[in-house]
Short mmCIF file of C-alpha atoms in Angstrom, two decimals:
data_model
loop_
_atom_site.label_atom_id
_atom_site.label_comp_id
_atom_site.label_asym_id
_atom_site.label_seq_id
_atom_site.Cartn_x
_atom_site.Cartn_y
_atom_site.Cartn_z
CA UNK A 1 11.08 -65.64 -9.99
CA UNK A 2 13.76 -67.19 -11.73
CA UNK A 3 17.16 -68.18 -11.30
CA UNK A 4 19.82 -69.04 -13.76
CA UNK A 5 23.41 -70.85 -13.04
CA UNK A 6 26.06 -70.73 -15.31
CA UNK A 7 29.11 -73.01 -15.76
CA UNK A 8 31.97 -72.64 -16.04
CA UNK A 9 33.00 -68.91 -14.59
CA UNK A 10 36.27 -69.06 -16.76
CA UNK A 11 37.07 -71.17 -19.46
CA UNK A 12 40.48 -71.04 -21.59
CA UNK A 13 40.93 -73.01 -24.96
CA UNK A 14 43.38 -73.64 -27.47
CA UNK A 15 42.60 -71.58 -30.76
CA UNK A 16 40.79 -74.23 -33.15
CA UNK A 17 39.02 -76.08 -30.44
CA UNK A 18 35.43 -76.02 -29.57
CA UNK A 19 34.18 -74.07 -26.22
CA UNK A 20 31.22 -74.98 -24.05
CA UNK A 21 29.23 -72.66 -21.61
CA UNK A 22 26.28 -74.47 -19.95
CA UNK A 23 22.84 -72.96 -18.14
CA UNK A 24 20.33 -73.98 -16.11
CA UNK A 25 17.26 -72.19 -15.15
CA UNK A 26 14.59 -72.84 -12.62
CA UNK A 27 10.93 -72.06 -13.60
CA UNK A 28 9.40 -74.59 -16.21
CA UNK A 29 7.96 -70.91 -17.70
CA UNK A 30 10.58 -69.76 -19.40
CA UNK A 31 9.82 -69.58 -22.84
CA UNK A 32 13.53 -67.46 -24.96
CA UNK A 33 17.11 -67.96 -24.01
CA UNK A 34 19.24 -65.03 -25.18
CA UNK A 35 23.32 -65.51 -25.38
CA UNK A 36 24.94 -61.82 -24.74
CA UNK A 37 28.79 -61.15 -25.43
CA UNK A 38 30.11 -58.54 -22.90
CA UNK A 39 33.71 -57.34 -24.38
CA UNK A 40 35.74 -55.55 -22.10
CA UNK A 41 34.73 -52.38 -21.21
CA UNK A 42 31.99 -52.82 -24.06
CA UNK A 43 28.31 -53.35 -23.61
CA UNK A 44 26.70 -56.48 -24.13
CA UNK A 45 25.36 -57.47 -27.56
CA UNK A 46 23.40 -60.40 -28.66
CA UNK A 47 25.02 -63.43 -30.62
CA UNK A 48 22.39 -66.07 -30.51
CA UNK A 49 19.22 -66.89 -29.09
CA UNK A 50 16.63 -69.65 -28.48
CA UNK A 51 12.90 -70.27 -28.23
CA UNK A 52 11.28 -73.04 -26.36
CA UNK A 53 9.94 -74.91 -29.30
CA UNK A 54 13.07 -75.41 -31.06
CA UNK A 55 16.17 -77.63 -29.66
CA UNK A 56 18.72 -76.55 -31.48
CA UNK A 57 20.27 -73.65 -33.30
CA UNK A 58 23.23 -72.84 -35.35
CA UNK A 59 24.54 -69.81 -36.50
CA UNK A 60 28.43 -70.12 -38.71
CA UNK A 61 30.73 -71.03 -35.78
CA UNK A 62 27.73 -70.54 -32.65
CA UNK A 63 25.07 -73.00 -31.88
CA UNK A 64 22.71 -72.96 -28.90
CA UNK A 65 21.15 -76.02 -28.00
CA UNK A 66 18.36 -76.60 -25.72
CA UNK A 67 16.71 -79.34 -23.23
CA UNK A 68 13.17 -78.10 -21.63
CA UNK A 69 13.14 -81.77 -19.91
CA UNK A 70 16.55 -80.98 -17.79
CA UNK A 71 15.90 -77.23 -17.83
CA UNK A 72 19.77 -76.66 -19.24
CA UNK A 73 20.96 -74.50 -22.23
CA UNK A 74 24.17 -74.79 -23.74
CA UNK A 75 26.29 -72.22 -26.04
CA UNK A 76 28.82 -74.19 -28.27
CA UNK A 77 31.56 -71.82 -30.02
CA UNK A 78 33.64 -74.03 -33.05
CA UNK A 79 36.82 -73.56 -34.08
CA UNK A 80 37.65 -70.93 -31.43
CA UNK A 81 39.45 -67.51 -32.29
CA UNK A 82 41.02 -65.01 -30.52
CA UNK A 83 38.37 -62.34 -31.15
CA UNK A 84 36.09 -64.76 -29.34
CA UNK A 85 37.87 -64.07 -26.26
CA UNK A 86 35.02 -62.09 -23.88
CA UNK A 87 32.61 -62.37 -21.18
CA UNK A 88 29.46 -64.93 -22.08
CA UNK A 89 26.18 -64.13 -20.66
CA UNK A 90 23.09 -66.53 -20.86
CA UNK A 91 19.47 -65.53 -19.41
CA UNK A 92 15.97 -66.79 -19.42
CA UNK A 93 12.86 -65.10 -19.67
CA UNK A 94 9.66 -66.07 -18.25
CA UNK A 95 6.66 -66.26 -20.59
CA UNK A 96 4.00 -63.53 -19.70
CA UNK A 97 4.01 -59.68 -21.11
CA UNK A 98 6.77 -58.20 -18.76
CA UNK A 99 9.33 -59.99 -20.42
CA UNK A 100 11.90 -59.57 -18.32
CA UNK A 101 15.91 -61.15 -18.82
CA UNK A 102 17.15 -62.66 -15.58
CA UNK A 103 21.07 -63.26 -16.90
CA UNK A 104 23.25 -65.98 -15.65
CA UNK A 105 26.61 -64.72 -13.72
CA UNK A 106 29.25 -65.07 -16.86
CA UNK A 107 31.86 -67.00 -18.35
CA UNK A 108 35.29 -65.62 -19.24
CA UNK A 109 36.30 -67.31 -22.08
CA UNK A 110 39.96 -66.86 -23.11
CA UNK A 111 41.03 -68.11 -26.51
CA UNK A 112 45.17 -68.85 -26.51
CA UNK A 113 46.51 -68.15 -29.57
CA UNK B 1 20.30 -47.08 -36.90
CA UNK B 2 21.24 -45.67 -33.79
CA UNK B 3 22.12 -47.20 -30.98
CA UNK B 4 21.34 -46.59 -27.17
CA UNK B 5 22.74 -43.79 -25.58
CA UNK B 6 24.18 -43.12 -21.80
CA UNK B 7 25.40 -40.32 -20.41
CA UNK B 8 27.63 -40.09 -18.19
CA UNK B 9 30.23 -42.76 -18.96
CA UNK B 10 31.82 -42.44 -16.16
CA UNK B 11 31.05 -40.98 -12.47
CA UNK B 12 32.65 -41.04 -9.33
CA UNK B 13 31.08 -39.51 -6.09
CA UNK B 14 31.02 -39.95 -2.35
CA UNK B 15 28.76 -42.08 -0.61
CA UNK B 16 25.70 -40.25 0.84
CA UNK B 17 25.48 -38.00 -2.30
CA UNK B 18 23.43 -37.64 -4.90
CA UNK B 19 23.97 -39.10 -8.42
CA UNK B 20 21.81 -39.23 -11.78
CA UNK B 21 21.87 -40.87 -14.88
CA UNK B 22 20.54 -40.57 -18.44
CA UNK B 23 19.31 -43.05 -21.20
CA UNK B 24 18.24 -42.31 -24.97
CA UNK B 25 16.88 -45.67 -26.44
CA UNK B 26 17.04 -46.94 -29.93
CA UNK B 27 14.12 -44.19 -31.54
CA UNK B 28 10.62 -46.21 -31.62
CA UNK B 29 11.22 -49.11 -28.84
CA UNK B 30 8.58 -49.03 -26.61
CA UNK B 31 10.71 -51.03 -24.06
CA UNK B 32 12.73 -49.51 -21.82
CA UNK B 33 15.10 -51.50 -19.23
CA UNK B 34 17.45 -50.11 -16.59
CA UNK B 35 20.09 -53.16 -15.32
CA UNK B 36 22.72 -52.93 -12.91
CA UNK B 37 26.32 -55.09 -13.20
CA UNK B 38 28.62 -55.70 -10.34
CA UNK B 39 31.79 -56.38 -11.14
CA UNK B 40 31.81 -60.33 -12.32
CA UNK B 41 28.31 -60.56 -12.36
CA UNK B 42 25.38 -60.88 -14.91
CA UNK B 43 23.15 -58.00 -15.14
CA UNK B 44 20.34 -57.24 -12.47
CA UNK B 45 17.12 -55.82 -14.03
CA UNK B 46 16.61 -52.74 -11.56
CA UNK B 47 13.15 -51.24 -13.71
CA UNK B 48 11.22 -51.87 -16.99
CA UNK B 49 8.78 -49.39 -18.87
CA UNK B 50 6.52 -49.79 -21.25
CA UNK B 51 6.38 -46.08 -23.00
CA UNK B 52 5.71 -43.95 -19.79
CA UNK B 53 4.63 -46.64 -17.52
CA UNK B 54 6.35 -48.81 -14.80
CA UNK B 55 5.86 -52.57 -15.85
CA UNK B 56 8.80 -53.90 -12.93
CA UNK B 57 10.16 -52.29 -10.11
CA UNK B 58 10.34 -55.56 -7.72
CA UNK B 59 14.39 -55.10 -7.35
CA UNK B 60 14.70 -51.09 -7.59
CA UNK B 61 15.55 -50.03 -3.91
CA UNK B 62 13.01 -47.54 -3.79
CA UNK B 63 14.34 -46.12 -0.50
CA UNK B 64 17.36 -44.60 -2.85
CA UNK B 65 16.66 -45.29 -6.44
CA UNK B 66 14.05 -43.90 -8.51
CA UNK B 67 13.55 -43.97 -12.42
CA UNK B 68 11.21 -41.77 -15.17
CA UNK B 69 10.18 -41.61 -18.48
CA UNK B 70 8.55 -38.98 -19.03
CA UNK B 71 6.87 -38.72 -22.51
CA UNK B 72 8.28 -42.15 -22.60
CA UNK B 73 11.08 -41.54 -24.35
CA UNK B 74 14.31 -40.19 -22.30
CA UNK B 75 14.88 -42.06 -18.77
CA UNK B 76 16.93 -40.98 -15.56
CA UNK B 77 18.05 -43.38 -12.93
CA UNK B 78 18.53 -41.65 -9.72
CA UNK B 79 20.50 -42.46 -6.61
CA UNK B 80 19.78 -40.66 -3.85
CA UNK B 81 21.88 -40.94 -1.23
CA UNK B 82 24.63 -43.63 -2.40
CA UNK B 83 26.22 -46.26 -0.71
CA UNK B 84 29.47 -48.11 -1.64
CA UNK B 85 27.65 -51.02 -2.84
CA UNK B 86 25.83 -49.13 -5.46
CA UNK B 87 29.39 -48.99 -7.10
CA UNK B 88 28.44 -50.97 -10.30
CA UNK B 89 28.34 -50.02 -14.24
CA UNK B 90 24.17 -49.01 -14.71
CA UNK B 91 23.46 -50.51 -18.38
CA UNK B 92 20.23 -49.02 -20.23
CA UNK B 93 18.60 -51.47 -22.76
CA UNK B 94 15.77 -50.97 -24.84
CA UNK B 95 13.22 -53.06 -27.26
CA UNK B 96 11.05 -52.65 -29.67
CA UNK B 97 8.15 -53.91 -27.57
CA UNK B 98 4.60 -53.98 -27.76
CA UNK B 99 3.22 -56.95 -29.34
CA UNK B 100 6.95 -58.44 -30.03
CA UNK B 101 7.07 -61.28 -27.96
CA UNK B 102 10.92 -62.01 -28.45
CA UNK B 103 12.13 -58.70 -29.29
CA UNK B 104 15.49 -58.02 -28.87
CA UNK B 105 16.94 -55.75 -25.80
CA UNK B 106 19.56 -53.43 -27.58
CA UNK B 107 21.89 -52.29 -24.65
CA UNK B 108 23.89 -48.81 -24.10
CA UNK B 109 27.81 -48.52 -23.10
CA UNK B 110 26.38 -48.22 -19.79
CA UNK B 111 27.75 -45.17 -16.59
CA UNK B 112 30.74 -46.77 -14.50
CA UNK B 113 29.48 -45.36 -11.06
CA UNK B 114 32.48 -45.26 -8.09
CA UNK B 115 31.23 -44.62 -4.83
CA UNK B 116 33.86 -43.55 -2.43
#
């Protein structure tokens, strides 16, 4: 199956300053690479996602970049702000029809105002 | 639209008892996913139908947990007897499905379970 490690487990920035959260995952297979925001106490929701025939993507102040080669994804947040401040979540899914998420183990990210 | 419901929120019981919970998904996703989160931990896919079928059970511990959809709309997760480890927030997630390759998985507020 496959196995995805996240880095850093908490992460604190300066409001204004740029925020990286890096994954790697294990099986060659995996084809979409979902970013989740958990809030707290709040269920997770979607901000970004990836497909393996793209490198990069950028959404306003969220980009997601990708290297098949290495087998690493990376969320970048810009100019940070407070409301950023949550729980990250990255996961992989293996190509096939189950489809299934297996989700990295989180980053707290803390934005100081 | 709306979104995906759970019921309970919140549940507390003593281990060795018996515990259930219910998820409405988003109205026409075919996909149905039950996860469960430890405390400072991703989610852990437990079961995923497809309408009424079983597509993944390969980390459900069928000795105590079972899942349905029936008519596959409605699911309930069941625990049955508990142990403190299941103590754990049980998210439900659904998708549209079918022929939607990267279809997104919608989740609900997810049921705080507390086994004492």
């Amino acid at each position: 199956g496959e196995n995805v490690e996240q880095h850093p487990s908490t992460l604190s920035v300066q409001e204004g300053d740029s925020a990286v959260i890096k994954c790697t995952y294990s099986d060659s297979a995996s084809n979409y690479f979902p970013w989740y925001k958990q809030e707290l106490g709040k269920r997770p929701q979607l901000i970004i996602d990836i497909r393996s025939n793209v490198g990069e993507k950028k959404d306003q102040r969220i980009a997601v970049t990708l290297n098949k080669t290495a087998k690493h994804f990376s969320l970048h947040i810009t100019e940070t702000q407070p409301e950023d401040s949550a729980v990250y979540f990255c996961a992989a899914r293996l190509s096939g029809s189950a489809r299934q998420l297996t989700f990295g183990s989180g980053t707290q990210l803390t934005v100081l105002p | 639209e709306a979104g995906v419901a759970q019921s309970p929120r919140y549940k507390i019981i003593e281990k060795r008892q018996s515990v259930a919970f219910w998820c409405n998904p988003i109205s026409g996703h075919a996909t149905l996913y039950w996860y469960q989160q430890i405390l400072g931990q991703g989610p852990k896919l437990l079961i995923q139908f497809q309408n009424n079928g079983v597509v993944d059970d390969s980390q459900l511990p069928k000795d105590r947990f079972s899942a349905e959809r029936l008519k596959g709309v409605d699911s309930t997760l069941k625990i049955q007897p508990a142990k403190l480890e299941d103590s754990a927030v049980y998210l439900c997630a659904s998708s549209v499905g079918g022929g939607q390759l990267f279809a997104e998985q919608y989740f609900g507020p997810g049921t705080r379970l507390t086994v004492t």
